[in-house]
Short mmCIF file of C-alpha atoms and ligand atoms in Angstrom, two decimals:
data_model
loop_
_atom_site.label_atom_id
_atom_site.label_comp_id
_atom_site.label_asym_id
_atom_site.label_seq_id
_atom_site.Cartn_x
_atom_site.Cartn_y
_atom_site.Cartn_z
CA UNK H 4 37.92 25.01 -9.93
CA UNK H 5 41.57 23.51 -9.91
CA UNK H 6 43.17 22.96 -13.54
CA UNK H 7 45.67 20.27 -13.96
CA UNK H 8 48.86 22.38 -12.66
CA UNK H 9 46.91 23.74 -9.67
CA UNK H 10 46.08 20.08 -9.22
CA UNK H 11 49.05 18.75 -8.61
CA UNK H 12 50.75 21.38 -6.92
CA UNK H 13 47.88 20.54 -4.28
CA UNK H 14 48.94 16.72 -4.55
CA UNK H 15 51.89 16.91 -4.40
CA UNK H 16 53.58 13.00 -4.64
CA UNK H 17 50.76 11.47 -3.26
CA UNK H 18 48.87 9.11 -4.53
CA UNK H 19 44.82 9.90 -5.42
CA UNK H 20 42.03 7.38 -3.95
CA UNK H 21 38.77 8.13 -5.32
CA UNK H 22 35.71 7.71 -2.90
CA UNK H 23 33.53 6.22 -4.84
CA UNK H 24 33.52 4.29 -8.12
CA UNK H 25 30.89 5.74 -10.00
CA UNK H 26 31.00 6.90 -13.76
CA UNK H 27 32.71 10.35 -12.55
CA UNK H 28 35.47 8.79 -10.36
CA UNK H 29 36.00 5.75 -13.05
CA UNK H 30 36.28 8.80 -15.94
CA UNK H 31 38.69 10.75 -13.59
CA UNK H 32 40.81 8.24 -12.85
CA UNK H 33 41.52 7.64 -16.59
CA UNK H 34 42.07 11.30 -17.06
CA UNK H 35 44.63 11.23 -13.92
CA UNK H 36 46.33 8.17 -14.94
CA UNK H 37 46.73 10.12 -18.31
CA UNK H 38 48.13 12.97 -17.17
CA UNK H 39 50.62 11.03 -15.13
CA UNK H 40 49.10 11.25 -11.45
CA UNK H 41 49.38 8.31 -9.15
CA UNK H 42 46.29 6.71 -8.87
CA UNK H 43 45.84 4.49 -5.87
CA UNK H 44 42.66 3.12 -6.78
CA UNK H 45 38.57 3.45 -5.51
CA UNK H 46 37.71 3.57 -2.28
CA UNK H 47 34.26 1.25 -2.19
CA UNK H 48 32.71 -0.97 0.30
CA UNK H 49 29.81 -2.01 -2.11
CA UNK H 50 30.57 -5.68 -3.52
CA UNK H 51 30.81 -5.76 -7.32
CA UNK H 52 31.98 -9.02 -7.98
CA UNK H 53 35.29 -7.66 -9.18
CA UNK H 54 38.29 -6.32 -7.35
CA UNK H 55 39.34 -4.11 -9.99
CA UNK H 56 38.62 -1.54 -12.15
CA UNK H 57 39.94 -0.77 -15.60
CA UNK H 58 43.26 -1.89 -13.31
CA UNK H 59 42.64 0.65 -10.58
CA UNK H 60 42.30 -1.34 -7.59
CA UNK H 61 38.75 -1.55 -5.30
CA UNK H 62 39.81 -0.63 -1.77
CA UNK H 63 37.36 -1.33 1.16
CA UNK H 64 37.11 1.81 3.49
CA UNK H 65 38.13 0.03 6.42
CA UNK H 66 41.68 -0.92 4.75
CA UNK H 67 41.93 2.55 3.44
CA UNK H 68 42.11 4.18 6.57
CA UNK H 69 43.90 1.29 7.93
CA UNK H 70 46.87 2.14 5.60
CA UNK H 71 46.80 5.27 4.52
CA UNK H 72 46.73 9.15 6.12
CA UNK H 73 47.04 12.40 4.64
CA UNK H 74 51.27 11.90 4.41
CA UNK H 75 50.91 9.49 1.54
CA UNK H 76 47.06 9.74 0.39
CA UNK H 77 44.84 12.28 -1.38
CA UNK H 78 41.68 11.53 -1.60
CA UNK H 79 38.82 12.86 -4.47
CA UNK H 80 34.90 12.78 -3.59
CA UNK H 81 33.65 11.09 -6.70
CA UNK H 82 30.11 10.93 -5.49
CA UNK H 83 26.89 13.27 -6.26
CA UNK H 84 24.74 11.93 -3.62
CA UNK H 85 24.43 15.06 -1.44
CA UNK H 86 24.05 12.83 1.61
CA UNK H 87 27.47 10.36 0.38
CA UNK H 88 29.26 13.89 0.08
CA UNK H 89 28.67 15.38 3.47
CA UNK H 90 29.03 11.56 4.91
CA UNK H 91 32.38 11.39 3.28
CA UNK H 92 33.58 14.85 4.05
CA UNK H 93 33.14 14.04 7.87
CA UNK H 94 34.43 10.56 8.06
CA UNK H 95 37.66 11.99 6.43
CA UNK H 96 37.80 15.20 8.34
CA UNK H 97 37.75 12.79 11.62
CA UNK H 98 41.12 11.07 9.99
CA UNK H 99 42.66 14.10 9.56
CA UNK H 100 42.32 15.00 6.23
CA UNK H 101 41.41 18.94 5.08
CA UNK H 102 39.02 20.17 2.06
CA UNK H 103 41.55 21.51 -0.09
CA UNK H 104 44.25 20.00 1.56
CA UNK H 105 44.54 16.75 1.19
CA UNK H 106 40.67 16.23 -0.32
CA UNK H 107 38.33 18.00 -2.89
CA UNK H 108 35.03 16.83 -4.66
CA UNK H 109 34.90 16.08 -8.28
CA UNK H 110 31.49 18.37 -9.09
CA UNK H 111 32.69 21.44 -7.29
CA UNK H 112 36.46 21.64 -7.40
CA UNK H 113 37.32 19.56 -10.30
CA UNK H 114 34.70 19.52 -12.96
CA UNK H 115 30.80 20.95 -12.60
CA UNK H 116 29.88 19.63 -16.44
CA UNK H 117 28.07 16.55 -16.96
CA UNK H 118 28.25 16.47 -20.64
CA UNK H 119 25.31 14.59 -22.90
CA UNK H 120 25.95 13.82 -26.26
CA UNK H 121 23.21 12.15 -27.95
CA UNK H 122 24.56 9.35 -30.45
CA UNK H 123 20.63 8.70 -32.22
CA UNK H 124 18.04 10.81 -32.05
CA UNK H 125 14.75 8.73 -32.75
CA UNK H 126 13.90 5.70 -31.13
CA UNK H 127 12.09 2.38 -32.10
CA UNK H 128 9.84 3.18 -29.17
CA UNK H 129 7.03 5.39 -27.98
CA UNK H 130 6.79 4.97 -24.58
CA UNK H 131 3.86 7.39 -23.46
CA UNK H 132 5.84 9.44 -20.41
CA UNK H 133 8.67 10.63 -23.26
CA UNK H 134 8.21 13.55 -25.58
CA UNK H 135 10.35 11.28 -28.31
CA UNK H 136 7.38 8.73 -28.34
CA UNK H 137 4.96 11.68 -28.90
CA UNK H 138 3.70 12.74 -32.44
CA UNK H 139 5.85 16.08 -32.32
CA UNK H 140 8.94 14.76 -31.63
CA UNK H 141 12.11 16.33 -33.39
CA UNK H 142 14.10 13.52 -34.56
CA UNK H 143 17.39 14.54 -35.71
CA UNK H 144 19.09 10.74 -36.63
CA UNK H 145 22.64 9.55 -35.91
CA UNK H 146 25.14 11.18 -35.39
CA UNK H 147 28.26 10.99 -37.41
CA UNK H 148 31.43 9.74 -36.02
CA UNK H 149 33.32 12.70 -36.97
CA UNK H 150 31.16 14.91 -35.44
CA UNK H 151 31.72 13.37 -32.34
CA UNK H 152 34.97 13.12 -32.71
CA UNK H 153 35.35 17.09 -33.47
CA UNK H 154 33.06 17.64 -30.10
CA UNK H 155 35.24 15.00 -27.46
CA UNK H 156 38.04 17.28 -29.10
CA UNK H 157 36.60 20.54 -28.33
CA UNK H 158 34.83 19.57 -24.82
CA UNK H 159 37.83 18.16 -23.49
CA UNK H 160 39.83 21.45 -24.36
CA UNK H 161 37.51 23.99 -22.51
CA UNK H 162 36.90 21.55 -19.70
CA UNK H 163 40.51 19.99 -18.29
CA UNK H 164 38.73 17.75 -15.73
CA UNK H 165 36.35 16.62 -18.16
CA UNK H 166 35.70 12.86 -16.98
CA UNK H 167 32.74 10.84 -18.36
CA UNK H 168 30.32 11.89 -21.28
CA UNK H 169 26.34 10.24 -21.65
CA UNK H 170 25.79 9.11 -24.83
CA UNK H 171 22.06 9.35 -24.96
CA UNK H 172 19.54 11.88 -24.99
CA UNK H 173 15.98 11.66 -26.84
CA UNK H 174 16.43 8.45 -28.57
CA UNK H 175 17.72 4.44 -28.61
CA UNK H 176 21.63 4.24 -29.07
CA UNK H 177 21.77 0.96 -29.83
CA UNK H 178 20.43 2.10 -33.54
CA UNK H 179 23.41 3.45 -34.21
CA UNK H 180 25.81 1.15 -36.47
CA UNK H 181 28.84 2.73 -35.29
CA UNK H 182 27.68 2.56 -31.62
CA UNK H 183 31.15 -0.15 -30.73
CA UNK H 184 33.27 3.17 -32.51
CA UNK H 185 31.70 5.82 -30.46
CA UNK H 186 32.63 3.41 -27.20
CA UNK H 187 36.78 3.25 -28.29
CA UNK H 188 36.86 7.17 -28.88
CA UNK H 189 35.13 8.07 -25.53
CA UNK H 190 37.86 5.79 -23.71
CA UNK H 191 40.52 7.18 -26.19
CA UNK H 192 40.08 10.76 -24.65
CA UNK H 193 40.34 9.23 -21.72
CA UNK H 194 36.73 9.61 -20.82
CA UNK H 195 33.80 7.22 -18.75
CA UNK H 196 30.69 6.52 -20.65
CA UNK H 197 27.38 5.50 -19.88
CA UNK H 198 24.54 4.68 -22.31
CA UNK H 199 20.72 3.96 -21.78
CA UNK H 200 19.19 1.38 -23.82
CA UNK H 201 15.91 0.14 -24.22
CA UNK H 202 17.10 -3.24 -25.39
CA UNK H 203 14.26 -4.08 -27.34
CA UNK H 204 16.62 -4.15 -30.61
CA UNK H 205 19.57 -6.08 -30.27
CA UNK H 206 21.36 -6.06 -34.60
CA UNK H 207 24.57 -4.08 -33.05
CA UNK H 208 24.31 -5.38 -29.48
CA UNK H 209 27.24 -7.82 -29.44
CA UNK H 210 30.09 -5.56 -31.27
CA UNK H 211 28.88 -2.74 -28.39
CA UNK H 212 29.40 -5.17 -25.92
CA UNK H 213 32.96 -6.36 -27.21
CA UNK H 214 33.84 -2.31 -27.50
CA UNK H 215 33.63 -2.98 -23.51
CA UNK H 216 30.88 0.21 -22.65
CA UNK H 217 31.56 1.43 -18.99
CA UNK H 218 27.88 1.76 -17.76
CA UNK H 219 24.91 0.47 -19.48
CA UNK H 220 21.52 1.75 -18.24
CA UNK H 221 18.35 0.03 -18.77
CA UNK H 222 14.69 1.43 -17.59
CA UNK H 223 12.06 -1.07 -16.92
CA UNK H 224 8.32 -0.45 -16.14
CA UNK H 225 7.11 -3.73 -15.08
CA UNK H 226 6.79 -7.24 -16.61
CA UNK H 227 4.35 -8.39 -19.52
CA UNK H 228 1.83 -6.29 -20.46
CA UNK H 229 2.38 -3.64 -17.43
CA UNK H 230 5.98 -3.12 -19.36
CA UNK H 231 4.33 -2.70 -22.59
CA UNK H 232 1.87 0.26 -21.30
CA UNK H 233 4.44 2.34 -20.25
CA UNK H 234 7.37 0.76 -22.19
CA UNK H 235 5.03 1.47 -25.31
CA UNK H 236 5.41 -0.28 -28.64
CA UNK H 237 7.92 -2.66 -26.74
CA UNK H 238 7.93 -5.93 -25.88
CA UNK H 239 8.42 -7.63 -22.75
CA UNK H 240 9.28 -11.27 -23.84
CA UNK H 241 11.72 -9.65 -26.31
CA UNK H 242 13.52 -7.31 -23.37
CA UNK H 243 13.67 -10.21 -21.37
CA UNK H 244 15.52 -12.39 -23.97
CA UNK H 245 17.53 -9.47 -24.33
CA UNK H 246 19.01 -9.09 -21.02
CA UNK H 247 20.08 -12.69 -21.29
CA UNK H 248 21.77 -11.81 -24.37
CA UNK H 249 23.75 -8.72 -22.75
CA UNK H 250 24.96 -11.51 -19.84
CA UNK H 251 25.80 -13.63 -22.47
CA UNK H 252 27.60 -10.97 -24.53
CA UNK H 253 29.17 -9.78 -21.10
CA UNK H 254 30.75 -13.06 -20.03
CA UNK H 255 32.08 -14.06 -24.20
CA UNK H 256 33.97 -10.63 -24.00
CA UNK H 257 34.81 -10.53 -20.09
CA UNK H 258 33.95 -7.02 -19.97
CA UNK H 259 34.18 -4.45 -17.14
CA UNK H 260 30.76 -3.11 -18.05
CA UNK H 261 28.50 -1.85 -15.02
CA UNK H 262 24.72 -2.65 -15.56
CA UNK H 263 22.09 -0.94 -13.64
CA UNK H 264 18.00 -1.78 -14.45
CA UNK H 265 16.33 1.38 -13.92
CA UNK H 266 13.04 0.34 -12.13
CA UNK H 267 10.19 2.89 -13.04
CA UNK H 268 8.20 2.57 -10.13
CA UNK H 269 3.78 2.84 -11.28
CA UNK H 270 0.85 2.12 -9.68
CA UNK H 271 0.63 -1.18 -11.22
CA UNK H 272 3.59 -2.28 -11.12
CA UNK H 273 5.13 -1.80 -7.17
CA UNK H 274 3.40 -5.36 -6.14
CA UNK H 275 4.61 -8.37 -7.73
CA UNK H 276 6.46 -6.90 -11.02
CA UNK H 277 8.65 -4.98 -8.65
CA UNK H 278 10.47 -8.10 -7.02
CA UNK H 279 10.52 -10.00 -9.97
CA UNK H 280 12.28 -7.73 -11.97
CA UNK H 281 14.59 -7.24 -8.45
CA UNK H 282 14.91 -11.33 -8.59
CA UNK H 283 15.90 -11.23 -12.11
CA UNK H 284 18.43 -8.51 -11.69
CA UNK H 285 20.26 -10.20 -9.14
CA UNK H 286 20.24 -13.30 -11.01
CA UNK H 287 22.18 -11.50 -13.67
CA UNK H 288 24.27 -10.10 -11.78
CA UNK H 289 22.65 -6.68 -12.53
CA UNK H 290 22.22 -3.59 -10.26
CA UNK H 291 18.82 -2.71 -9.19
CA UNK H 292 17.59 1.10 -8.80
CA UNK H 293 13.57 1.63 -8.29
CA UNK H 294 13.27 5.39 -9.65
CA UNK H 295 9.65 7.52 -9.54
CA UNK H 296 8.22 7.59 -12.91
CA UNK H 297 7.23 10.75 -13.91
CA UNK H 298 6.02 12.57 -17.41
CA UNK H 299 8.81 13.95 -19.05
CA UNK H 300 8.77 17.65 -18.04
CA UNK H 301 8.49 19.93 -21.45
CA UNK H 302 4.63 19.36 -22.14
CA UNK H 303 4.25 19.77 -18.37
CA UNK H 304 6.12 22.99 -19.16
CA UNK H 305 4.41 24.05 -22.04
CA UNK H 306 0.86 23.68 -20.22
CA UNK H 307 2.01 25.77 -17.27
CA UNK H 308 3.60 28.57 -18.74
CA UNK H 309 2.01 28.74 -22.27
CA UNK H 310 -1.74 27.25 -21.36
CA UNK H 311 -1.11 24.10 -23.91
CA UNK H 312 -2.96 21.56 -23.63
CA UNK H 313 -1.52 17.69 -22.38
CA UNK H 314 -1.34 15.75 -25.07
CA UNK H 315 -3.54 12.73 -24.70
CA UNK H 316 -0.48 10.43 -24.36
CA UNK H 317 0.36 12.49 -20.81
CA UNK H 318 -3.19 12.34 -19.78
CA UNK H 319 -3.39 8.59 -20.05
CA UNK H 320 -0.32 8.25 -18.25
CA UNK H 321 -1.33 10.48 -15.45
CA UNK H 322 -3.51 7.13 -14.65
CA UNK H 323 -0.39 5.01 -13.78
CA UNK H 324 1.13 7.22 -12.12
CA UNK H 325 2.49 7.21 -8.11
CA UNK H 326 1.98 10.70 -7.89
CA UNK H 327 -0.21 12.22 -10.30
CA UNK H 328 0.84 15.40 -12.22
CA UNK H 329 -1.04 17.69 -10.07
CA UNK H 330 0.23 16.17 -6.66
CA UNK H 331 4.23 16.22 -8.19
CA UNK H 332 3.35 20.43 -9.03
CA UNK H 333 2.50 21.23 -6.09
CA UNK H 334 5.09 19.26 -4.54
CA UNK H 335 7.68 20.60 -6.86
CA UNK H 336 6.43 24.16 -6.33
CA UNK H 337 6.91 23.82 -2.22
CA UNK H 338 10.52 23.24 -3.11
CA UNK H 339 11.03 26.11 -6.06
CA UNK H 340 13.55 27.34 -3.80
CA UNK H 341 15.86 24.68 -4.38
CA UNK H 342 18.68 24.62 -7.13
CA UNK H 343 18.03 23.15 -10.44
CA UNK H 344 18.93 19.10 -10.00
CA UNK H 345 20.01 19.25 -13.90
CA UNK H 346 21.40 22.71 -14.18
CA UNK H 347 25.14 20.77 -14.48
CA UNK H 348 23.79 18.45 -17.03
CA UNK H 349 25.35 20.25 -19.39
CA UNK H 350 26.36 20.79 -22.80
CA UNK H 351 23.31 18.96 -23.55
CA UNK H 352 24.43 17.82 -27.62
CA UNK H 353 22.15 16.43 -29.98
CA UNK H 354 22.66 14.58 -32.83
CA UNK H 355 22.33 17.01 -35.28
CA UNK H 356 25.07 19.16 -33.44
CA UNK H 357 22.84 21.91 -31.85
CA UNK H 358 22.42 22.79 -28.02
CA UNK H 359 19.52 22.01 -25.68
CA UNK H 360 18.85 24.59 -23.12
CA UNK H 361 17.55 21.67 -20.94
CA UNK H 362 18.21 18.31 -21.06
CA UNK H 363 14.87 17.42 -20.07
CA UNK H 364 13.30 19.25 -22.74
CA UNK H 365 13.24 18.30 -26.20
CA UNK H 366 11.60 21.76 -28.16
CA UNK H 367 14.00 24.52 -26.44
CA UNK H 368 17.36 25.14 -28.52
CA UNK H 369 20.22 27.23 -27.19
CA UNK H 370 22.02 27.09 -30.06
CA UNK H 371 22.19 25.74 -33.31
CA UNK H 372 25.78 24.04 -33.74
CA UNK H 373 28.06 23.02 -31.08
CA UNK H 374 30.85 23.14 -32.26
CA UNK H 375 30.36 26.91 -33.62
CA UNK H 376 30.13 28.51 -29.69
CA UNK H 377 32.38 28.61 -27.40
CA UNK H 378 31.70 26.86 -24.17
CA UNK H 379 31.70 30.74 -22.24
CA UNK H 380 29.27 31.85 -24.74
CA UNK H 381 26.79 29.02 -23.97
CA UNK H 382 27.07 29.28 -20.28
CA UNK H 383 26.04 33.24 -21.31
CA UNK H 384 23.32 32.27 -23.31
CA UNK H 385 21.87 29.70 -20.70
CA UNK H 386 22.59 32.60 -17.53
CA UNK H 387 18.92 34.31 -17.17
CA UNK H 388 17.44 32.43 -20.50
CA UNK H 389 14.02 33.01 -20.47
CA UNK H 390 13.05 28.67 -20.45
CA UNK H 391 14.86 28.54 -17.09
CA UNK H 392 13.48 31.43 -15.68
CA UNK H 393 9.88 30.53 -16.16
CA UNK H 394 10.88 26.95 -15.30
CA UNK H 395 11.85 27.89 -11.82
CA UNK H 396 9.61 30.87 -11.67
CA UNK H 397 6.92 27.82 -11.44
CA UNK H 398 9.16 25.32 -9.59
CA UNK H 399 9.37 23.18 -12.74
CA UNK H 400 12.58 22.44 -12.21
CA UNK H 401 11.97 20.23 -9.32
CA UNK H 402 8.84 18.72 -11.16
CA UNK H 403 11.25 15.96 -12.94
CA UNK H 404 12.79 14.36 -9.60
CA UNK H 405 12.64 10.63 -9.58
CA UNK H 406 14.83 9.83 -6.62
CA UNK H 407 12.71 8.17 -3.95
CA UNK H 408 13.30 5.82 -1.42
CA UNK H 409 12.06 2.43 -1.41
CA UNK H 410 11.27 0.19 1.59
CA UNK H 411 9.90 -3.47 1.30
CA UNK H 412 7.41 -3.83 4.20
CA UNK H 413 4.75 -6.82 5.18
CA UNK H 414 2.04 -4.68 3.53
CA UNK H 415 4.34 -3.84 0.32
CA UNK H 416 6.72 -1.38 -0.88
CA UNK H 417 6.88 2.51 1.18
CA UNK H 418 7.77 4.76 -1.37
CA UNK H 419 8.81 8.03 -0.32
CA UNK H 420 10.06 11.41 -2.61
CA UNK H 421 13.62 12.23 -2.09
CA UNK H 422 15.16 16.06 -2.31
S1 SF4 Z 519 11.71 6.84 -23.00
FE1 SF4 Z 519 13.47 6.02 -24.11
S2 SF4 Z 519 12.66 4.19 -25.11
FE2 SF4 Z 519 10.90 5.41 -24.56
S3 SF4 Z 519 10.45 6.68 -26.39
FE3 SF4 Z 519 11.76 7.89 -25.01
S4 SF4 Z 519 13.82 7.50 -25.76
FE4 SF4 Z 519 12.53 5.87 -26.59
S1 SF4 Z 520 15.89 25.45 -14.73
FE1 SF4 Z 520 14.34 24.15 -15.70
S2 SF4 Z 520 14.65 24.42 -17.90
FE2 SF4 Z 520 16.49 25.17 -16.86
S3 SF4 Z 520 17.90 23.42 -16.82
FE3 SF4 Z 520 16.76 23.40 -14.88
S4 SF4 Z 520 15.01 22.06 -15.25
FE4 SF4 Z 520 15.85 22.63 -17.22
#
């Protein structure tokens, strides 16, 4: 891993172009631009309506190369997509530039954390699939400002290349009074943001929007009642409304904000609810990413390495699902020789200050209090922890993927599991 004097003794007086812009390369930039790099701008052929970024330029690819080599360019790999990387990697090697030359990627050169801090922990929800909607659930409430404050301060000390922070975890940001504060600290350490909402409450909605969020997620399992099985205790007319509001908010403020609608793709909802909600994204000028629904993993866990019982809110959602529990175990455990997808999904922060081992797990604490470990002792603590090593023992860890591809055919959608 470079630190910021290694950095720019590889730089040099070149100016940085970051391939792709993405809530890593948009958070690194900032960081750069703080520490007084020249940043050229994103490399991006993808059309967002925009052709800037928090002032950073949107270069297509084509122009890049066009104008710029390894004499005046250096170039950062912003993306995670394994597939992007190695694409990247060998469309730059064929212009001449070298790994660790004139190129490095974010994740394994500049910074392998992908911090959560979780802002609210409850939620107004109790969607079936998530252990915060079941009866169990450890709520631990908002989060003071300070708190975060004292944790930004700390993560960004023992990680330099810190770049972007996730602001949600087991619960519904938008609860939070303070959410528009939270926003203007993130981008005051010079960090990216993204929060998931369920946008079914919308009291602090506008003064979030004004604070100008970076990336806004938003899951949705269908339309009308299909959204309210797995969406549970939510209400479909009411989300809909409510993404009208956000593009509303959006255009009063003229904010940068990127919004993606997280499609949870069920066995009732992949024929007609599918392209509507697709329609309706694009008509707000909304990104659109179909994802594998799946039951969150830590009663899955619990049953397979302690003998609990499902609760009865898994077991009804095994019905809806694309690939039922059994099918996405076995299929997990054919791949338990693969890394752990969310091993760099980490410090995983509550709101109560303590430590998750996992972030897909809500019951297993590493620690009680954040800000009383240092980052080497957590990374000690989660090395050979006994939740991992069951987890992959079983090939849990690959139980949780919801990447998949989609393709719209005559005879409806082809879904098929991505690694
Ligand atoms: S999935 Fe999200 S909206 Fe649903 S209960 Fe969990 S935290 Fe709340
Ligand atoms: S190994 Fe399992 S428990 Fe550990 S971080 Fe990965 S998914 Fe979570």
């Amino acid at each position: 891993m470079y630190n910021i004097n290694s950095f720019k003794n590889i730089v040099g007086n070149r100016n940085i172009f970051i391939f792709s812009l993405n809530i890593e390369g948009l958070g690194t930039a900032r960081l750069l631009r703080k520490h007084k790099f020249k940043v050229g701008g994103f490399v991006d052929s993808r059309d967002f309506g925009y052709k800037k970024r928090d002032g950073f330029p949107i270069i297509e690819p084509d122009i890049f190369f066009k104008e710029h080599s390894p004499e005046d360019a250096f170039v950062i790999i912003a993306s995670k997509n394994r597939k992007m990387k190695r694409e990247f990697s060998k469309t730059l090697e064929n212009h001449g530039f070298k790994k660790h030359r004139d190129y490095v990627r974010i994740l394994e050169d500049l910074c392998d954390y992908m911090p959560t801090i979780e802002i609210v922990g409850n939620c107004n929800l109790r969607c079936i699939s998530c252990e915060c909607g079941h009866k169990d659930a450890v709520k631990t409430g908002f989060m003071p400002v300070n708190m975060f404050r004292d944790i930004l301060e700390k993560m960004t000390t023992e990680i330099p290349f810190l770049n972007s922070v996730y602001l949600y975890l087991w619960g519904e940001p938008l609860l939070h009074p303070r959410i528009d504060e939270f926003i203007r600290i993130t981008k005051e350490f010079g960090l990216a943001s993204d929060v998931s909402t369920n946008l079914n409450f919308t009291k602090h909605l506008e003064k979030f929007v004004a604070s100008n969020p970076d990336y806004i997620a938003i899951p949705c399992s269908g339309v009308g009642k299909n959204y309210e099985i797995t969406h549970t205790g939510g209400n479909w007319e009411v989300f809909k409304k409510n993404l009208f509001l956000l593009r509303k908010y959006i255009d009063k403020y003229n904010v940068e904000s990127t919004v993606r609608i997280m499609f949870h793709l069920y066995k009732h909802n992949i024929n007609g609810d599918f392209q509507y909600v697709k329609n309706l994204t694009s008509d707000l000028g909304f990104q659109f990413y179909p994802i594998i629904a799946h039951a969150f993993p830590g009663k899955i866990y619990d049953h397979i390495v302690h003998g609990k019982p499902l609760p009865p809110e898994i077991e009804e959602l095994d019905n809806y699902l694309i690939y039922s529990i059994k099918d996405q175990l076995e299929f997990a455990y054919e791949h338990r020789n693969m890394k752990c997808p969310v091993w760099k999904v980490f410090p995983t922060i509550r709101s109560d200050g303590s430590v998750l081992t996992c972030c897909n797990m809500m019951h297993y604490v590493l620690h009680p209090n954040y800000l009383d470990v240092s980052l080497s002792d957590l990374n000690s603590l989660r090395e050979g922890n006994e939740v991992c090593k069951k987890c992959i023992e079983f090939g849990l860890h690959r139980y949780f993927d919801v990447s998949c591809e989609v393709r719209e055919t005559e005879k409806g959608l082809e879904i098929k599991r991505l690694l």
